[in-house]
Amino acid sequence: MTMQVLKAFCLDSKPISCERYGCGHINVTYLVVTESGRRYILQKINNSIFKDVPGLMGNIAAVTKYLRKIISDPRGVLTLVPTTDGADYLQYEDGSFWRVYDFVEQSLCLQAPESADDFYQSAVAFGTFQQQLKDFPAETLCEVIPNFHNTVDRYRIFKEALAADVCGRAASVKAEIDFALAREQEAGTLVNMLAEGKLPLRVTHNDTKLNNVMLDEATRKPLCVIDLDTTMPGLSLYDFGDSIRFGAATAAEDEKDLDKMVMDINLFETYTKGFLSACPGLTENERDMLPMGAKLMTLECGVRFLTDYLSGDTYFRTHYEGQNLDRCRTQFKLVADMESKWDEMKRIVKECE
Ligand code: ADP
Ligand code: GN1
Ligand code: MG
């Protein structure tokens, strides 16, 4: 079927192979090689997670077109290969959605940092993405997943799940519920600042993991960020915060031994330095709120895991009973750890000025 799909795209010559590729969790990715030896990435877009594929592809096309005008290196931005009809994606006869990108050659895509510098370079990559898009009209992009980081709305859904308590689990997780509720007011900080015009609406990536950055094989410096599916209007602090939540944590998201889970302050410093060096265009309020971004993205994620636990694990895939509760606990442990390191986090941000 993939060979049929490929016929609809303007490749340089006939495709001779098409094999599953990479370690992504969302889309189905293939490496395509043509007769000339040229390589492409073919992806079947996950339209059960992404309900509005035309909207999503419109975002990717607009953002990459904008970046293409300001970046000269061909590997510096993802390049969509058009269909023979001149479209950015194909809806195949069975209803599935497909797109093709030029393969980013001579690159590395790491699953985990091999050194602190790899983490630093991922910060540079996402900081650069933010900086390059600082004048892009973010409000013209569609909200691929509505209210994705609207922490206030996430609390509303959490409280609904708590009231419904469909699995009868609430009584056994009182400590976690109390932890979340004690921070409800603070959880609205960023959303409120956005509403009051104190933080600018930006283009955000929303999946700032290391394996969404392509590094130059020779220099190990960033070439571009990939996986633009969740690119939408948001706050710069969402991208910064989620990177810290995931990348500066010392244990896995579902670690049971909470003593192992803290925020590594050195990694916080490494990421902050990389992000700010690449993104000098942040406003003073944005810079001031970087620690808050880290804390609230972590709190929000913990609340989402707790909500899913209370609702019977319907959103996040689980591999064992109670995994979402374990995930919630690591996130709340990280939040508590950030609270204990708050002054240091603030100092690090100040020292980067
Ligand atoms: P998912 O949403 O499933 O994570 P990605 O768009 O991140 O999908 O792609 C999965 C993997 O495929 C990436 O981690 C990367 O290794 C590889 N990949 C994606 N796009 C390209 C590209 N244009 N050039 C080279 N490799 C790519
Ligand atoms: C999901 O798909 P993945 O694992 O990259 C989730 C993120 C959460 C993350 C927590 C679309 O990301 O928001 O932070 O799990 N993505 C979506 O592990 O809900
Ligand atoms: Mg990915």
Tab-separated table of N, CA, C and O in Angstrom, residues 278-324:
chain	number	residue	atom	x	y	z
A	278	ALA	N	19.773	31.016	22.887
A	278	ALA	CA	19.225	30.944	21.524
A	278	ALA	C	17.991	31.811	21.352
A	278	ALA	O	17.576	32.085	20.228
A	279	CYS	N	17.422	32.240	22.450
A	279	CYS	CA	16.146	32.946	22.360
A	279	CYS	C	16.172	34.247	23.172
A	279	CYS	O	15.474	34.378	24.183
A	280	PRO	N	16.977	35.208	22.719
A	280	PRO	CA	17.073	36.466	23.466
A	280	PRO	C	15.801	37.306	23.386
A	280	PRO	O	15.649	38.273	24.128
A	281	GLY	N	14.880	36.912	22.499
A	281	GLY	CA	13.670	37.717	22.288
A	281	GLY	C	12.584	37.547	23.342
A	281	GLY	O	11.519	38.145	23.230
A	282	LEU	N	12.831	36.735	24.380
A	282	LEU	CA	11.792	36.574	25.404
A	282	LEU	C	11.599	37.891	26.150
A	282	LEU	O	12.553	38.639	26.367
A	283	THR	N	10.379	38.147	26.568
A	283	THR	CA	10.118	39.370	27.341
A	283	THR	C	10.591	39.153	28.781
A	283	THR	O	10.865	38.016	29.200
A	284	GLU	N	10.648	40.253	29.531
A	284	GLU	CA	11.092	40.153	30.926
A	284	GLU	C	10.161	39.228	31.723
A	284	GLU	O	10.622	38.411	32.515
A	285	ASN	N	8.868	39.367	31.498
A	285	ASN	CA	7.924	38.496	32.220
A	285	ASN	C	8.140	37.030	31.862
A	285	ASN	O	8.061	36.156	32.728
A	286	GLU	N	8.399	36.772	30.599
A	286	GLU	CA	8.625	35.376	30.204
A	286	GLU	C	9.853	34.819	30.929
A	286	GLU	O	9.812	33.706	31.448
A	287	ARG	N	10.912	35.604	30.968
A	287	ARG	CA	12.131	35.135	31.640
A	287	ARG	C	11.865	34.893	33.119
A	287	ARG	O	12.245	33.859	33.663
A	288	ASP	N	11.183	35.856	33.745
A	288	ASP	CA	10.877	35.727	35.176
A	288	ASP	C	10.079	34.471	35.473
A	288	ASP	O	10.175	33.902	36.556
A	289	MET	N	9.236	34.109	34.524
A	289	MET	CA	8.304	32.997	34.749
A	289	MET	C	8.869	31.639	34.340
A	289	MET	O	8.145	30.635	34.403
A	290	LEU	N	10.120	31.565	33.925
A	290	LEU	CA	10.669	30.269	33.490
A	290	LEU	C	10.541	29.198	34.595
A	290	LEU	O	10.042	28.095	34.325
A	291	PRO	N	10.943	29.508	35.846
A	291	PRO	CA	10.758	28.475	36.879
A	291	PRO	C	9.287	28.095	37.037
A	291	PRO	O	8.957	26.905	37.209
A	292	MET	N	8.404	29.083	36.925
A	292	MET	CA	6.966	28.789	37.041
A	292	MET	C	6.511	27.893	35.890
A	292	MET	O	5.666	27.008	36.064
A	293	GLY	N	7.067	28.129	34.700
A	293	GLY	CA	6.735	27.277	33.551
A	293	GLY	C	7.092	25.825	33.855
A	293	GLY	O	6.306	24.909	33.604
A	294	ALA	N	8.299	25.622	34.413
A	294	ALA	CA	8.747	24.260	34.737
A	294	ALA	C	7.808	23.645	35.773
A	294	ALA	O	7.365	22.490	35.644
A	295	LYS	N	7.480	24.424	36.791
A	295	LYS	CA	6.645	23.882	37.872
A	295	LYS	C	5.222	23.586	37.376
A	295	LYS	O	4.678	22.509	37.642
A	296	LEU	N	4.654	24.523	36.646
A	296	LEU	CA	3.248	24.317	36.248
A	296	LEU	C	3.074	23.252	35.173
A	296	LEU	O	2.062	22.537	35.161
A	297	MET	N	4.035	23.120	34.285
A	297	MET	CA	3.927	22.036	33.296
A	297	MET	C	3.999	20.677	33.999
A	297	MET	O	3.338	19.714	33.610
A	298	THR	N	4.810	20.610	35.065
A	298	THR	CA	4.953	19.358	35.812
A	298	THR	C	3.703	19.092	36.648
A	298	THR	O	3.175	17.970	36.672
A	299	LEU	N	3.215	20.138	37.291
A	299	LEU	CA	1.979	20.009	38.078
A	299	LEU	C	0.817	19.591	37.169
A	299	LEU	O	0.061	18.665	37.480
A	300	GLU	N	0.709	20.264	36.024
A	300	GLU	CA	-0.382	19.959	35.083
A	300	GLU	C	-0.319	18.505	34.621
A	300	GLU	O	-1.335	17.805	34.554
A	301	CYS	N	0.890	18.053	34.336
A	301	CYS	CA	1.035	16.679	33.859
A	301	CYS	C	0.634	15.703	34.965
A	301	CYS	O	-0.077	14.710	34.715
A	302	GLY	N	1.038	15.997	36.204
A	302	GLY	CA	0.645	15.165	37.344
A	302	GLY	C	-0.871	15.145	37.502
A	302	GLY	O	-1.470	14.086	37.747
A	303	VAL	N	-1.500	16.294	37.340
A	303	VAL	CA	-2.958	16.384	37.456
A	303	VAL	C	-3.624	15.577	36.336
A	303	VAL	O	-4.632	14.894	36.556
A	304	ARG	N	-3.039	15.618	35.145
A	304	ARG	CA	-3.600	14.830	34.029
A	304	ARG	C	-3.498	13.333	34.329
A	304	ARG	O	-4.428	12.569	34.052
A	305	PHE	N	-2.353	12.903	34.879
A	305	PHE	CA	-2.199	11.473	35.220
A	305	PHE	C	-3.202	11.079	36.307
A	305	PHE	O	-3.820	10.010	36.246
A	306	LEU	N	-3.371	11.965	37.294
A	306	LEU	CA	-4.300	11.675	38.390
A	306	LEU	C	-5.739	11.617	37.862
A	306	LEU	O	-6.513	10.720	38.225
A	307	THR	N	-6.074	12.543	36.992
A	307	THR	CA	-7.410	12.558	36.380
A	307	THR	C	-7.653	11.238	35.653
A	307	THR	O	-8.720	10.621	35.779
A	308	ASP	N	-6.643	10.810	34.904
A	308	ASP	CA	-6.804	9.578	34.129
A	308	ASP	C	-6.920	8.364	35.056
A	308	ASP	O	-7.700	7.442	34.784
A	309	TYR	N	-6.168	8.400	36.152
A	309	TYR	CA	-6.276	7.301	37.134
A	309	TYR	C	-7.692	7.257	37.692
A	309	TYR	O	-8.321	6.198	37.767
A	310	LEU	N	-8.213	8.414	38.060
A	310	LEU	CA	-9.574	8.470	38.629
A	310	LEU	C	-10.624	8.043	37.598
A	310	LEU	O	-11.656	7.476	37.940
A	311	SER	N	-10.337	8.322	36.329
A	311	SER	CA	-11.325	8.032	35.273
A	311	SER	C	-11.203	6.622	34.710
A	311	SER	O	-11.883	6.281	33.745
A	312	GLY	N	-10.266	5.836	35.232
A	312	GLY	CA	-10.141	4.454	34.756
A	312	GLY	C	-9.159	4.301	33.606
A	312	GLY	O	-9.299	3.383	32.780
A	313	ASP	N	-8.145	5.187	33.535
A	313	ASP	CA	-7.038	5.043	32.574
A	313	ASP	C	-7.522	4.968	31.119
A	313	ASP	O	-7.317	3.963	30.428
A	314	THR	N	-8.140	6.018	30.687
A	314	THR	CA	-8.686	5.998	29.323
A	314	THR	C	-7.850	6.790	28.327
A	314	THR	O	-8.034	6.654	27.127
A	315	TYR	N	-6.933	7.649	28.797
A	315	TYR	CA	-6.168	8.495	27.861
A	315	TYR	C	-4.733	7.988	27.692
A	315	TYR	O	-4.333	7.633	26.594
A	316	PHE	N	-3.981	7.949	28.782
A	316	PHE	CA	-2.582	7.511	28.694
A	316	PHE	C	-2.535	5.987	28.725
A	316	PHE	O	-3.126	5.365	29.616
A	317	ARG	N	-1.823	5.432	27.766
A	317	ARG	CA	-1.722	3.972	27.718
A	317	ARG	C	-1.004	3.478	28.984
A	317	ARG	O	0.018	4.030	29.380
A	318	THR	N	-1.544	2.445	29.621
A	318	THR	CA	-0.872	1.885	30.805
A	318	THR	C	-0.501	0.432	30.535
A	318	THR	O	-1.164	-0.259	29.761
A	319	HIS	N	0.569	0.013	31.213
A	319	HIS	CA	1.025	-1.372	31.044
A	319	HIS	C	0.778	-2.196	32.294
A	319	HIS	O	0.980	-3.395	32.308
A	320	TYR	N	0.415	-1.532	33.382
A	320	TYR	CA	0.049	-2.249	34.612
A	320	TYR	C	-0.913	-1.378	35.408
A	320	TYR	O	-0.961	-0.154	35.224
A	321	GLU	N	-1.656	-2.029	36.274
A	321	GLU	CA	-2.641	-1.349	37.130
A	321	GLU	C	-1.903	-0.334	38.029
A	321	GLU	O	-0.906	-0.668	38.655
A	322	GLY	N	-2.385	0.859	38.037
A	322	GLY	CA	-1.776	1.856	38.936
A	322	GLY	C	-0.637	2.652	38.311
A	322	GLY	O	-0.002	3.475	38.971
A	323	GLN	N	-0.354	2.408	37.029
A	323	GLN	CA	0.776	3.113	36.409
A	323	GLN	C	0.536	4.629	36.357
A	323	GLN	O	1.447	5.413	36.593
A	324	ASN	N	-0.695	5.008	36.071
A	324	ASN	CA	-0.965	6.453	36.026
A	324	ASN	C	-0.829	7.106	37.397
A	324	ASN	O	-0.440	8.269	37.495
